[in-house]
Amino acid sequence: MRRIAILLGSCAMSLLAATGAYAQNKPADEALVEKGAYLARAGDCIACHTRPEGELFAGGRPMPTPFGTLYTSNITPDNETGIGKWSSDQFYAMMHTGRFPDGGLLYPAMPFGSYTKVTRQDSDAIFAFLRSIPAVKQPNRPHDLRFPYNNRSLILGWRTLYFSEGEYKPDPKQSDEWNRGAYLVEGLGHCAMCHTAINALGGSSESEAFQGGLIPMQNWYAPSLTSNKEAGLGEWSLQEITDYLKTGISPRGAVYGPMAEVVYNSLQYMTDADIRAMAVYLKSLGQGSPPGAARATVTSSESSLLLTLGKTIYDRECASCHGAQGLGKPPHYPPLAGNQSIQMSSAVNPIRMVLNGGFPPGTSGNPQPYGMPPFAQSLSDDEVAAVVTYIRTAWGNRGAAVSAREANALRASPLD
Amino acid sequence: MRAKGDSVQTAEPRHKRWHLLGPALSVLLIGSAAIAQTPEQAPDTIQERLLACAPCHGVIGEGTSNAYFPRLAGKPAGYLTNQLVAFRNGRRRYPPMNYLLEYLPEEYLAVMANYFAAQKPPLPAPVAPDTSPQMVKLGEQLIEKGDFNRGLPACMSCHGPNLTGMEPAIPGLLGLRASYISAQLGAWRYGTRTAKAPDCMQIVAGHLTEDDVKAVAAVLASRPAPAKLDPVPKGSYGLPFPCGSQPQ
């Protein structure tokens, strides 16, 4: 980041004579600022660009990646340490092309692969909003990347492989509502950042968009949004999807893990119309697929032992909330019978829910969520494997058995 | 957490669930079809919402057999709110707590705090100090008198003559086990537990030696409950120095 700061400094000097940059200083149109504030919520800028207990949008939040730790940047209008000297052209170019005003390349942790779809008009509104917030003088913290990832020119290769520039193009065969949903999901919502598998190069292929993947460093599995076997929403009603996105709970299940942050910081603030548009689009992505044969990682004799133990634990620890038949007490206690999230080929999420428990996000639609207790401290690896195997296979569920080793490996998952 | 996740869902068609409810309907026979079609609901109480806390802290915050998890019941609500906010924001570090609270609004954290503050289960039986008579003497000295020469105020000068704390944000120190107390004093000393500036407890803990911590923890855990367990009202006594958590 130091390099960026230097580059920004020199670029700022070259702008001194130019008047374009200063045109932004005139009182911003209130409606535009308000629209920008809303769109900044849709883009969830605050989640990354604000440190816990830090100044709003002043950056400095560590972002652990497989390549080292990135620190987010100050996007307040401070002239020295923020984006105070940027023009709306430069801001749009950054969103659209992933380049700083001096031509330098952004790390793709900033989801410009999605933000490139944002319209000029919306980009200008977000910029107007960012100009309106209090300027905070807080220098950007240098990134801490390992060799060779600390070489920014590598981003060029990444861009060639994975970045395709261009605003969202409405599909004339679809409704306005569908197109609005697609624009939000693919653009500002940057859902593909997690719901598309990330490969060893930190890239995600467009042809595999929304097909799901393990989120690096966080050890949560972001399920496929296209397969109804995972989080595909083809079988959900629109009401169930909108409840889920806006309040964090629904008759089908509750939001947990990293998605809780998205609902907490972003989706709960979206208008009903926008949430519905996103739901319409997401529902259309879901493709029916016959349940595949379970891919077991444990032998069948081990599996039957697991099941016996698993049922004992389930009846003792889980049934009081989730029901002996796995029907739950929706929306607060999710049903487990027939639950896609539990039967997915990746067992990461159900194992982690048993280990760590969790609260759905507290939202205006569900301000006092019900929490699930953690069991990491009371169940052994064998017991965790047994109870997860049980819920993945009982009541007609078609998940595969999980081993104590898989359960043990996830005990070390970061919790922050 | 800065990314996108997922859901818990059921793909089971609703008609199938209704089918399962068929026998229930036929038993009910009359009238209440609408009720029978509604799946069972979670009780609408704060105790039910906070069952996630129960395995470590007890259903009403009375504590559990695990020596490192503290009792919450009866502590001042302001103190509990401060701790919940500090855990949520990562200022007080304990990953399982940081994780659970990360996406909960402050109003809800205050509701949680009020709930546990209002519970009044009896204290657990005191535990005889597992340490030498000299250490017991040191512990009693620090708790009741402090050590002027080392700039150490008595525990009682802030936590109250009966060690039951003061509203709104100074906690009582009884009913906690020695291992929890020494772990917390250690966390203050090493800076993994901090409070609003001026962080009075960090200043005090910074003056404590390992022996001081052991002695104070053992003696506090051995003190029997006083007749009146409630924290004393705000302003009952003055503090020896300013404290960010308890503005005077």
XYZ file of C-alpha atoms in Angstrom:
664
model
C 0.000 0.000 0.000
C 2.893 2.325 0.631
C 3.555 2.151 -3.059
C -0.031 3.081 -3.770
C 0.187 5.968 -1.359
C 3.296 7.266 -3.129
C 1.709 6.787 -6.498
C -1.444 8.500 -5.316
C 0.645 11.346 -3.972
C 2.381 11.966 -7.251
C -0.840 11.669 -9.159
C -2.433 14.160 -6.800
C 0.320 16.660 -7.571
C -0.253 16.295 -11.248
C -3.871 17.089 -10.623
C -3.136 20.305 -8.788
C -3.435 22.318 -11.942
C -6.419 20.449 -13.220
C -9.855 21.710 -12.300
C -11.701 18.456 -12.933
C -10.899 17.006 -9.545
C -12.158 20.024 -7.694
C -15.504 20.087 -9.410
C -16.407 17.367 -6.883
C -16.141 19.809 -3.993
C -19.339 21.655 -4.766
C -22.241 20.664 -2.476
C -23.318 17.215 -3.539
C -26.851 16.664 -4.518
C -28.626 15.150 -1.508
C -30.654 12.646 -3.475
C -27.548 11.433 -5.247
C -25.729 11.000 -1.935
C -28.662 9.085 -0.527
C -28.746 6.827 -3.560
C -25.008 6.315 -3.244
C -25.332 5.394 0.433
C -27.881 2.759 -0.511
C -25.720 1.378 -3.312
C -22.696 1.310 -1.005
C -24.826 -0.923 1.259
C -25.631 -3.128 -1.726
C -21.889 -3.385 -2.402
C -21.171 -4.023 1.312
C -18.229 -1.579 1.180
C -18.379 -1.061 4.930
C -17.617 -4.681 5.808
C -14.117 -4.585 4.383
C -13.274 -0.890 4.504
C -13.963 -0.442 8.223
C -11.931 -2.006 11.028
C -13.802 -3.252 14.106
C -14.160 -0.183 16.355
C -12.369 1.788 13.641
C -13.489 4.941 11.833
C -16.116 4.352 9.153
C -14.602 3.611 5.736
C -11.074 4.426 6.918
C -9.866 0.919 5.986
C -7.066 -0.943 7.737
C -9.004 -4.156 8.126
C -6.742 -7.195 7.686
C -7.872 -9.580 4.949
C -6.066 -12.890 5.328
C -5.548 -14.616 1.976
C -3.610 -17.731 0.990
C -0.942 -15.360 -0.339
C -0.501 -13.202 2.756
C -2.465 -10.476 4.493
C -3.937 -7.530 2.660
C -5.056 -4.393 4.484
C -8.036 -2.562 3.117
C -7.665 1.046 2.086
C -9.019 4.316 3.394
C -11.903 5.384 1.144
C -12.899 8.507 3.084
C -12.433 11.853 1.301
C -9.200 12.695 3.121
C -6.852 14.370 0.659
C -3.659 12.762 1.926
C -4.641 9.273 3.031
C -8.044 8.704 1.434
C -9.609 9.293 -1.948
C -10.157 13.019 -1.427
C -8.326 13.946 -4.602
C -9.984 11.418 -6.859
C -12.447 12.465 -9.540
C -15.636 10.596 -10.345
C -13.969 9.516 -13.612
C -11.117 7.980 -11.690
C -13.492 6.295 -9.261
C -15.483 4.792 -12.106
C -12.282 3.646 -13.811
C -11.224 1.917 -10.571
C -14.580 0.148 -10.199
C -14.759 -0.717 -13.865
C -11.184 -1.647 -14.765
C -9.555 -2.502 -11.432
C -6.927 0.217 -11.843
C -5.877 3.094 -9.620
C -5.922 6.600 -11.081
C -2.213 6.205 -11.934
C -2.869 2.989 -13.816
C -1.619 0.753 -10.968
C -3.393 -2.559 -10.507
C -5.770 -3.382 -7.652
C -5.472 -6.731 -5.919
C -8.507 -8.804 -6.816
C -9.493 -9.008 -3.139
C -11.336 -5.861 -4.162
C -14.153 -7.416 -6.177
C -13.678 -5.335 -9.316
C -14.444 -8.488 -11.312
C -18.017 -7.926 -10.099
C -17.984 -4.133 -9.736
C -17.034 -3.787 -13.404
C -20.719 -4.490 -14.066
C -21.836 -1.398 -12.141
C -23.204 1.418 -14.321
C -21.509 4.784 -14.573
C -24.549 6.395 -12.986
C -24.433 4.123 -9.944
C -20.682 4.489 -9.643
C -21.112 8.274 -9.586
C -23.729 8.001 -6.854
C -21.453 5.857 -4.680
C -18.635 8.309 -5.269
C -20.864 11.228 -4.269
C -21.730 9.361 -1.075
C -18.087 8.646 -0.284
C -17.341 12.353 -0.798
C -20.017 13.198 1.763
C -18.707 11.128 4.685
C -16.261 12.559 7.241
C -12.662 12.542 6.028
C -10.394 10.461 8.241
C -6.650 10.886 8.197
C -5.411 7.327 8.472
C -2.567 6.187 6.245
C -3.050 2.875 4.490
C -1.175 0.007 6.051
C 1.261 -1.798 3.729
C 0.165 -5.251 2.594
C 1.997 -8.204 4.005
C 2.255 -10.580 1.051
C 4.719 -13.412 0.623
C 7.082 -13.635 -2.324
C 6.236 -13.898 -5.189
C 2.737 -12.548 -4.525
C 4.111 -9.204 -3.417
C 4.899 -8.482 -7.039
C 1.958 -6.519 -8.366
C 2.734 -7.258 -11.990
C 1.531 -10.795 -11.317
C -1.954 -9.309 -11.213
C -1.634 -8.785 -14.964
C -1.513 -12.543 -15.478
C -4.441 -13.021 -13.132
C -6.441 -10.405 -15.009
C -5.740 -12.050 -18.332
C -7.094 -15.322 -17.019
C -10.007 -14.235 -14.885
C -11.054 -10.648 -15.442
C -13.487 -9.584 -18.075
C -14.320 -5.913 -18.107
C -17.761 -4.601 -18.910
C -20.960 -3.148 -17.494
C -23.951 -5.404 -16.970
C -25.891 -6.006 -20.186
C -29.592 -6.593 -19.590
C -31.011 -9.757 -21.087
C -33.940 -8.614 -23.262
C -35.583 -12.055 -22.959
C -35.968 -11.583 -19.205
C -38.185 -9.282 -17.138
C -37.005 -5.948 -15.765
C -37.195 -7.463 -12.315
C -34.965 -10.400 -13.279
C -32.457 -8.017 -14.862
C -32.402 -5.795 -11.786
C -31.760 -8.872 -9.648
C -29.008 -10.112 -11.938
C -27.392 -6.666 -11.927
C -27.338 -6.579 -8.121
C -26.220 -10.195 -7.620
C -23.518 -10.160 -10.302
C -22.426 -6.558 -9.725
C -22.499 -4.782 -6.386
C -23.545 -7.909 -4.469
C -20.329 -9.611 -5.667
C -21.841 -12.964 -4.671
C -19.500 -14.789 -7.055
C -16.535 -13.875 -4.838
C -17.511 -16.728 -2.535
C -20.065 -18.785 -4.382
C -17.647 -19.625 -7.204
C -14.757 -21.968 -6.508
C -11.413 -20.206 -6.129
C -8.521 -22.072 -7.724
C -4.881 -22.196 -6.683
C -4.214 -18.946 -8.498
C -6.902 -17.160 -6.550
C -9.051 -16.951 -9.634
C -12.594 -17.981 -10.348
C -13.742 -19.038 -13.762
C -16.745 -17.320 -15.265
C -17.976 -20.581 -16.724
C -18.189 -21.935 -13.180
C -19.954 -18.875 -11.825
C -22.044 -19.505 -8.709
C -21.139 -23.203 -8.631
C -19.879 -22.992 -5.080
C -16.554 -23.543 -3.365
C -14.628 -23.582 -0.112
C -13.827 -20.052 1.056
C -10.052 -19.913 1.531
C -8.819 -19.095 5.045
C -12.279 -19.135 6.553
C -13.057 -22.835 6.145
C -16.686 -22.364 5.315
C -18.155 -23.864 2.169
C -20.045 -21.387 0.001
C -22.589 -23.627 -1.660
C -23.506 -23.646 -5.300
C -26.290 -21.254 -6.210
C -26.931 -23.117 -9.431
C -27.421 -26.644 -8.119
C -30.632 -27.351 -6.238
C -28.681 -30.071 -4.465
C -26.776 -27.322 -2.684
C -28.049 -23.793 -2.159
C -29.819 -23.639 -5.510
C -33.094 -21.907 -4.772
C -35.129 -23.378 -7.598
C -37.408 -25.205 -5.171
C -37.819 -22.311 -2.755
C -40.731 -19.898 -2.926
C -39.918 -16.232 -3.554
C -41.171 -15.411 -0.064
C -38.782 -17.935 1.475
C -35.846 -16.487 -0.460
C -36.667 -12.880 0.411
C -37.154 -13.777 4.100
C -33.822 -15.526 4.080
C -31.919 -12.684 2.407
C -33.512 -9.803 4.276
C -34.131 -11.152 7.788
C -31.569 -13.960 7.987
C -34.185 -16.618 8.750
C -36.779 -18.481 6.702
C -38.937 -21.589 6.922
C -36.230 -23.382 4.915
C -33.277 -22.390 7.030
C -31.233 -19.646 8.631
C -28.194 -17.685 7.511
C -24.920 -18.602 9.229
C -21.166 -18.332 8.792
C -19.797 -15.668 6.458
C -23.231 -15.144 4.888
C -24.381 -13.748 8.241
C -22.086 -10.787 7.656
C -23.577 -10.148 4.235
C -27.107 -10.055 5.609
C -26.059 -8.034 8.669
C -24.106 -5.347 6.826
C -25.773 -5.311 3.439
C -28.887 -7.265 2.518
C -31.099 -6.246 5.459
C -30.886 -2.661 4.196
C -32.049 -3.433 0.662
C -35.551 -2.369 -0.387
C -38.222 -5.030 -0.639
C -38.287 -4.510 -4.410
C -34.540 -5.078 -4.779
C -34.556 -8.112 -2.483
C -37.417 -9.543 -4.495
C -35.553 -8.890 -7.745
C -32.514 -10.701 -6.394
C -34.754 -13.570 -5.310
C -36.321 -13.808 -8.765
C -32.878 -13.980 -10.376
C -31.439 -16.417 -7.821
C -34.433 -18.708 -8.137
C -33.914 -18.823 -11.895
C -30.293 -19.953 -11.406
C -31.316 -23.078 -9.516
C -31.185 -26.133 -11.701
C -32.880 -29.354 -10.781
C -30.522 -32.252 -10.516
C -31.275 -35.793 -9.388
C -29.703 -36.597 -6.036
C -26.386 -38.268 -6.778
C -25.082 -41.311 -4.968
C -23.490 -40.369 -1.675
C -19.700 -40.387 -1.776
C -18.706 -42.069 1.472
C -15.286 -41.514 2.998
C -15.768 -44.105 5.706
C -16.387 -47.848 5.425
C -19.908 -49.161 5.741
C -19.218 -51.012 8.995
C -17.747 -47.845 10.505
C -20.715 -45.959 9.135
C -23.278 -48.140 10.914
C -21.424 -47.722 14.207
C -21.420 -43.973 13.631
C -25.144 -44.011 13.009
C -25.981 -45.799 16.251
C -23.862 -43.403 18.266
C -25.094 -40.484 16.189
C -28.742 -41.152 16.937
C -28.019 -41.372 20.660
C -26.285 -37.996 20.592
C -28.926 -36.439 18.372
C -31.763 -37.512 20.653
C -29.881 -36.216 23.691
C -28.476 -32.917 22.353
C -30.343 -31.847 19.226
C -33.867 -33.229 19.183
C -35.283 -30.748 21.695
C -34.881 -27.968 19.108
C -34.592 -29.695 15.727
C -37.186 -32.386 16.509
C -36.849 -36.171 16.669
C -37.856 -36.255 12.982
C -35.599 -33.366 12.007
C -38.513 -31.027 11.250
C -37.126 -28.200 13.381
C -39.233 -25.327 14.637
C -38.975 -23.016 11.663
C -38.057 -20.303 11.123
C -35.936 -20.087 14.277
C -34.823 -23.717 14.488
C -34.095 -24.855 10.935
C -35.459 -28.166 9.732
C -32.713 -30.710 9.106
C -34.758 -33.319 7.248
C -34.420 -32.705 3.530
C -32.064 -29.815 4.222
C -29.810 -29.230 1.186
C -27.147 -27.497 3.246
C -26.594 -30.589 5.373
C -26.510 -33.119 2.534
C -24.077 -31.316 0.231
C -21.014 -33.304 -0.804
C -18.947 -30.952 1.346
C -19.688 -31.690 5.017
C -17.736 -28.649 6.183
C -20.733 -26.502 7.121
C -22.718 -29.006 9.182
C -19.548 -30.058 11.020
C -18.726 -26.444 11.793
C -22.249 -25.680 12.955
C -22.034 -28.559 15.421
C -18.578 -27.478 16.618
C -19.124 -23.734 16.788
C -22.879 -23.198 16.936
C -23.873 -19.680 16.023
C -26.483 -16.947 15.872
C -28.123 -15.825 12.659
C -27.461 -12.116 12.153
C -29.562 -9.686 14.188
C -31.616 -7.756 11.631
C -34.541 -5.355 11.671
C -36.712 -8.308 10.609
C -35.268 -10.588 13.304
C -33.693 -8.339 15.945
C -33.304 -11.034 18.607
C -32.196 -14.225 16.848
C -32.141 -17.634 18.539
C -28.666 -19.125 18.931
C -27.350 -22.627 18.449
C -24.946 -23.761 21.192
C -21.406 -24.774 20.300
C -20.518 -28.409 20.981
C -16.748 -28.274 20.376
C -16.127 -28.315 24.116
C -18.505 -31.153 24.957
C -18.401 -33.629 22.035
C -15.360 -35.670 20.962
C -14.287 -35.927 17.319
C -15.974 -39.341 17.130
C -19.193 -37.927 18.551
C -19.191 -34.951 16.170
C -18.610 -37.279 13.210
C -21.371 -39.563 14.451
C -24.020 -36.901 14.918
C -23.197 -35.200 11.609
C -23.302 -38.563 9.843
C -26.689 -39.168 11.458
C -28.264 -35.889 10.326
C -26.792 -36.356 6.839
C -28.385 -39.764 6.434
C -31.503 -39.875 8.642
C -35.069 -39.067 7.519
C -34.291 -39.778 3.867
C -31.342 -37.384 3.740
C -28.764 -38.487 1.208
C -25.461 -37.086 2.465
C -22.357 -39.202 2.970
C -20.900 -40.304 6.300
C -18.103 -38.153 7.739
C -15.030 -39.293 9.655
C -13.659 -38.189 13.010
C -10.621 -36.934 11.105
C -12.731 -34.505 9.088
C -14.343 -33.276 12.290
C -10.988 -32.897 13.983
C -9.484 -30.932 11.092
C -12.196 -28.284 11.385
C -11.583 -27.671 15.082
C -8.673 -25.474 14.049
C -10.814 -23.264 11.793
C -10.427 -19.584 12.499
C -13.384 -18.103 14.358
C -12.790 -14.481 13.534
C -15.682 -12.801 8.222
C -15.826 -10.891 5.075
C -17.388 -13.091 2.541
C -20.430 -14.868 1.419
C -21.777 -18.081 2.730
C -24.821 -20.016 2.629
C -27.854 -21.432 4.279
C -29.572 -24.194 6.065
C -32.409 -25.358 3.906
C -34.875 -28.072 3.309
C -35.782 -29.284 -0.099
C -38.574 -31.403 1.271
C -41.776 -30.360 -0.443
C -44.331 -28.936 1.873
C -47.020 -31.393 0.887
C -44.771 -34.144 2.185
C -44.535 -32.480 5.557
C -48.282 -32.051 5.643
C -48.533 -35.719 4.919
C -46.441 -36.432 8.006
C -48.784 -34.268 9.985
C -51.785 -36.249 8.770
C -51.983 -38.538 11.795
C -51.765 -35.539 14.097
C -54.673 -33.953 12.279
C -56.817 -37.030 12.551
C -56.178 -37.144 16.278
C -57.125 -33.512 16.662
C -60.252 -34.175 14.593
C -61.803 -30.773 14.816
C -61.332 -27.149 14.340
C -57.685 -26.445 14.649
C -56.526 -27.267 11.116
C -54.722 -23.947 10.853
C -52.844 -24.635 14.057
C -51.922 -28.159 13.063
C -50.542 -26.956 9.732
C -48.226 -24.562 11.502
C -45.041 -26.386 12.446
C -44.059 -26.282 16.083
C -42.682 -22.895 17.101
C -39.723 -22.118 19.313
C -40.905 -20.574 22.619
C -40.857 -16.772 22.360
C -38.706 -16.138 25.424
C -35.292 -14.638 25.994
C -34.181 -17.752 27.884
C -34.923 -19.869 24.816
C -33.091 -17.434 22.531
C -30.006 -17.673 24.703
C -29.726 -21.449 24.939
C -26.506 -21.036 22.951
C -24.959 -19.635 26.152
C -26.130 -22.494 28.378
C -23.494 -25.188 27.751
C -20.731 -22.952 29.105
C -22.544 -20.507 31.409
C -25.648 -22.424 32.542
C -29.265 -21.866 31.504
C -29.699 -18.807 33.729
C -26.021 -17.911 33.834
C -25.436 -19.787 37.087
C -22.148 -21.219 35.758
C -21.181 -24.807 34.943
C -18.669 -27.306 36.216
C -16.061 -25.974 33.767
C -13.738 -23.822 35.851
C -12.795 -21.471 33.019
C -16.313 -20.381 32.080
C -17.679 -17.703 34.399
C -20.995 -17.349 36.082
C -22.990 -14.450 34.556
C -26.046 -14.328 36.790
C -26.490 -11.244 38.920
C -23.563 -9.276 37.485
C -24.420 -5.626 36.774
C -26.106 -5.232 33.379
C -23.739 -2.442 32.330
C -20.748 -4.669 33.009
C -22.236 -7.541 31.008
C -23.128 -5.215 28.118
C -19.584 -3.849 28.066
C -18.195 -7.375 27.879
C -20.592 -8.472 25.142
C -19.750 -5.416 23.042
C -16.027 -5.946 23.632
C -16.312 -9.578 22.531
C -18.374 -8.628 19.494
C -15.867 -5.991 18.430
C -12.886 -8.236 19.106
C -11.434 -5.980 21.801
C -11.790 -8.751 24.372
C -10.294 -11.816 22.714
C -11.873 -15.235 23.065
C -12.567 -16.653 19.602
C -15.642 -18.767 20.443
C -17.307 -15.692 21.990
C -16.049 -13.304 19.290
C -17.574 -15.624 16.678
C -20.954 -16.027 18.367
C -21.585 -12.309 18.824
C -20.089 -10.899 15.643
C -23.351 -10.031 13.864
C -25.608 -9.069 16.743
C -26.788 -5.483 17.272
C -25.967 -3.686 20.498
C -29.647 -3.446 21.522
C -29.827 -7.237 21.574
C -26.588 -7.504 23.540
C -28.151 -5.184 26.137
C -31.229 -7.423 26.294
C -28.954 -10.426 26.917
C -27.108 -8.525 29.627
C -30.335 -7.491 31.371
C -31.550 -11.058 31.327
C -28.478 -12.481 33.022
C -28.197 -9.509 35.405
C -31.726 -10.185 36.637
C -31.076 -13.850 37.503
C -30.323 -14.524 41.153
C -29.351 -18.172 41.649
C -27.318 -18.866 44.821
C -23.535 -18.758 44.604
C -21.680 -22.045 44.342
C -20.040 -23.307 47.528
C -16.745 -21.568 48.262
C -13.567 -23.577 47.626
C -10.878 -23.695 50.338
C -7.688 -22.054 49.012
C -5.244 -24.603 47.656
C -2.168 -22.627 48.668
C 0.128 -21.795 51.603
C -0.917 -19.695 54.634
C 1.511 -16.977 53.476
C -0.225 -16.788 50.134
C -3.618 -16.629 51.813
C -2.342 -13.730 53.890
C -1.046 -11.979 50.761
C -4.370 -12.503 49.023
C -6.370 -11.149 51.951
C -4.066 -8.163 52.197
C -4.476 -7.250 48.520
C -8.233 -7.795 48.552
C -8.917 -5.767 51.685
C -6.084 -3.240 51.948
C -4.132 -3.248 48.698
C -0.441 -2.365 48.759
C 0.137 1.358 48.914
C 3.868 1.071 48.252
C 3.279 -0.678 44.975
C 0.391 1.569 43.934
C -2.093 -1.274 44.288
C -5.584 -0.342 45.473
C -7.569 -2.936 47.429
C -9.989 -5.028 45.319
C -12.677 -3.823 47.724
C -12.003 -0.177 46.957
C -13.678 -0.635 43.561
C -15.525 -3.959 43.742
C -17.182 -3.031 47.033
C -16.765 -3.837 50.731
C -18.678 -7.067 50.152
C -17.091 -7.678 46.725
C -20.540 -7.666 45.120
C -19.713 -4.895 42.641
C -21.460 -1.589 41.950
C -24.034 -0.585 39.383
C -23.839 -0.094 36.483
C -20.555 -1.647 35.398
C -18.304 -2.893 38.219
C -18.672 -6.662 38.573
C -18.849 -8.640 41.788
C -15.949 -11.031 42.305
C -17.637 -13.829 44.247
C -18.894 -17.119 42.875
C -16.003 -17.301 40.381
C -13.419 -20.045 40.416
C -9.739 -19.412 41.031
C -8.691 -20.569 37.560
C -11.105 -18.125 35.872
C -9.981 -15.204 38.036
C -6.288 -15.874 37.443
C -6.861 -16.348 33.698
C -8.634 -12.972 33.540
C -5.983 -11.160 35.580
C -3.423 -12.707 33.235
C -5.433 -11.492 30.221
C -5.472 -7.959 31.636
C -1.732 -8.106 32.229
C -0.994 -9.311 28.709
C -3.465 -6.996 27.038
C -5.779 -9.612 25.505
C -8.530 -8.204 27.702
C -8.960 -4.454 27.642
C -11.645 -1.944 28.536
C -12.516 1.640 27.666
C -9.799 4.140 28.526
C -8.763 4.946 31.147
C -8.475 1.196 31.500
C -8.257 1.045 35.296
C -8.144 -2.734 35.550
C -5.275 -2.983 33.109
C -3.333 -0.452 35.173
C -3.938 -2.440 38.359
C -3.194 -5.815 36.757
C 0.017 -4.419 35.311
C 1.317 -4.038 38.875
C 0.508 -7.598 39.908
C 3.099 -10.374 40.146
C 2.369 -14.035 39.378
C 2.147 -14.691 43.120
C -0.266 -11.795 43.635
C -2.547 -13.243 40.966
C -2.453 -16.747 42.448
C -3.066 -15.456 45.966
C -5.943 -13.127 45.052
C -7.627 -15.771 42.881
C -7.411 -18.478 45.558
C -8.737 -16.249 48.324
C -11.570 -14.727 46.262
C -12.780 -18.225 45.312
C -12.817 -19.181 49.007
C -15.026 -16.312 50.191
C -18.556 -17.244 51.244
C -21.539 -15.365 49.872
C -22.627 -12.284 51.836
C -26.241 -11.939 52.935
C -26.989 -9.522 50.125
C -25.575 -10.504 46.723
C -26.763 -7.582 44.609
C -24.309 -5.000 43.323
C -24.597 -1.785 45.354
C -26.258 1.236 43.697
C -24.271 3.592 41.509
C -22.310 6.185 43.466
C -22.373 4.225 46.781
C -18.664 5.003 47.165
C -16.002 6.901 45.257
C -13.391 5.104 43.144
C -9.681 5.535 43.915
C -9.002 6.569 40.319
C -10.959 7.145 37.090
C -12.299 4.203 35.153
C -13.558 4.400 31.551
C -16.170 1.693 32.092
C -17.672 3.391 35.147
C -17.924 7.146 34.587
C -18.475 8.890 37.909
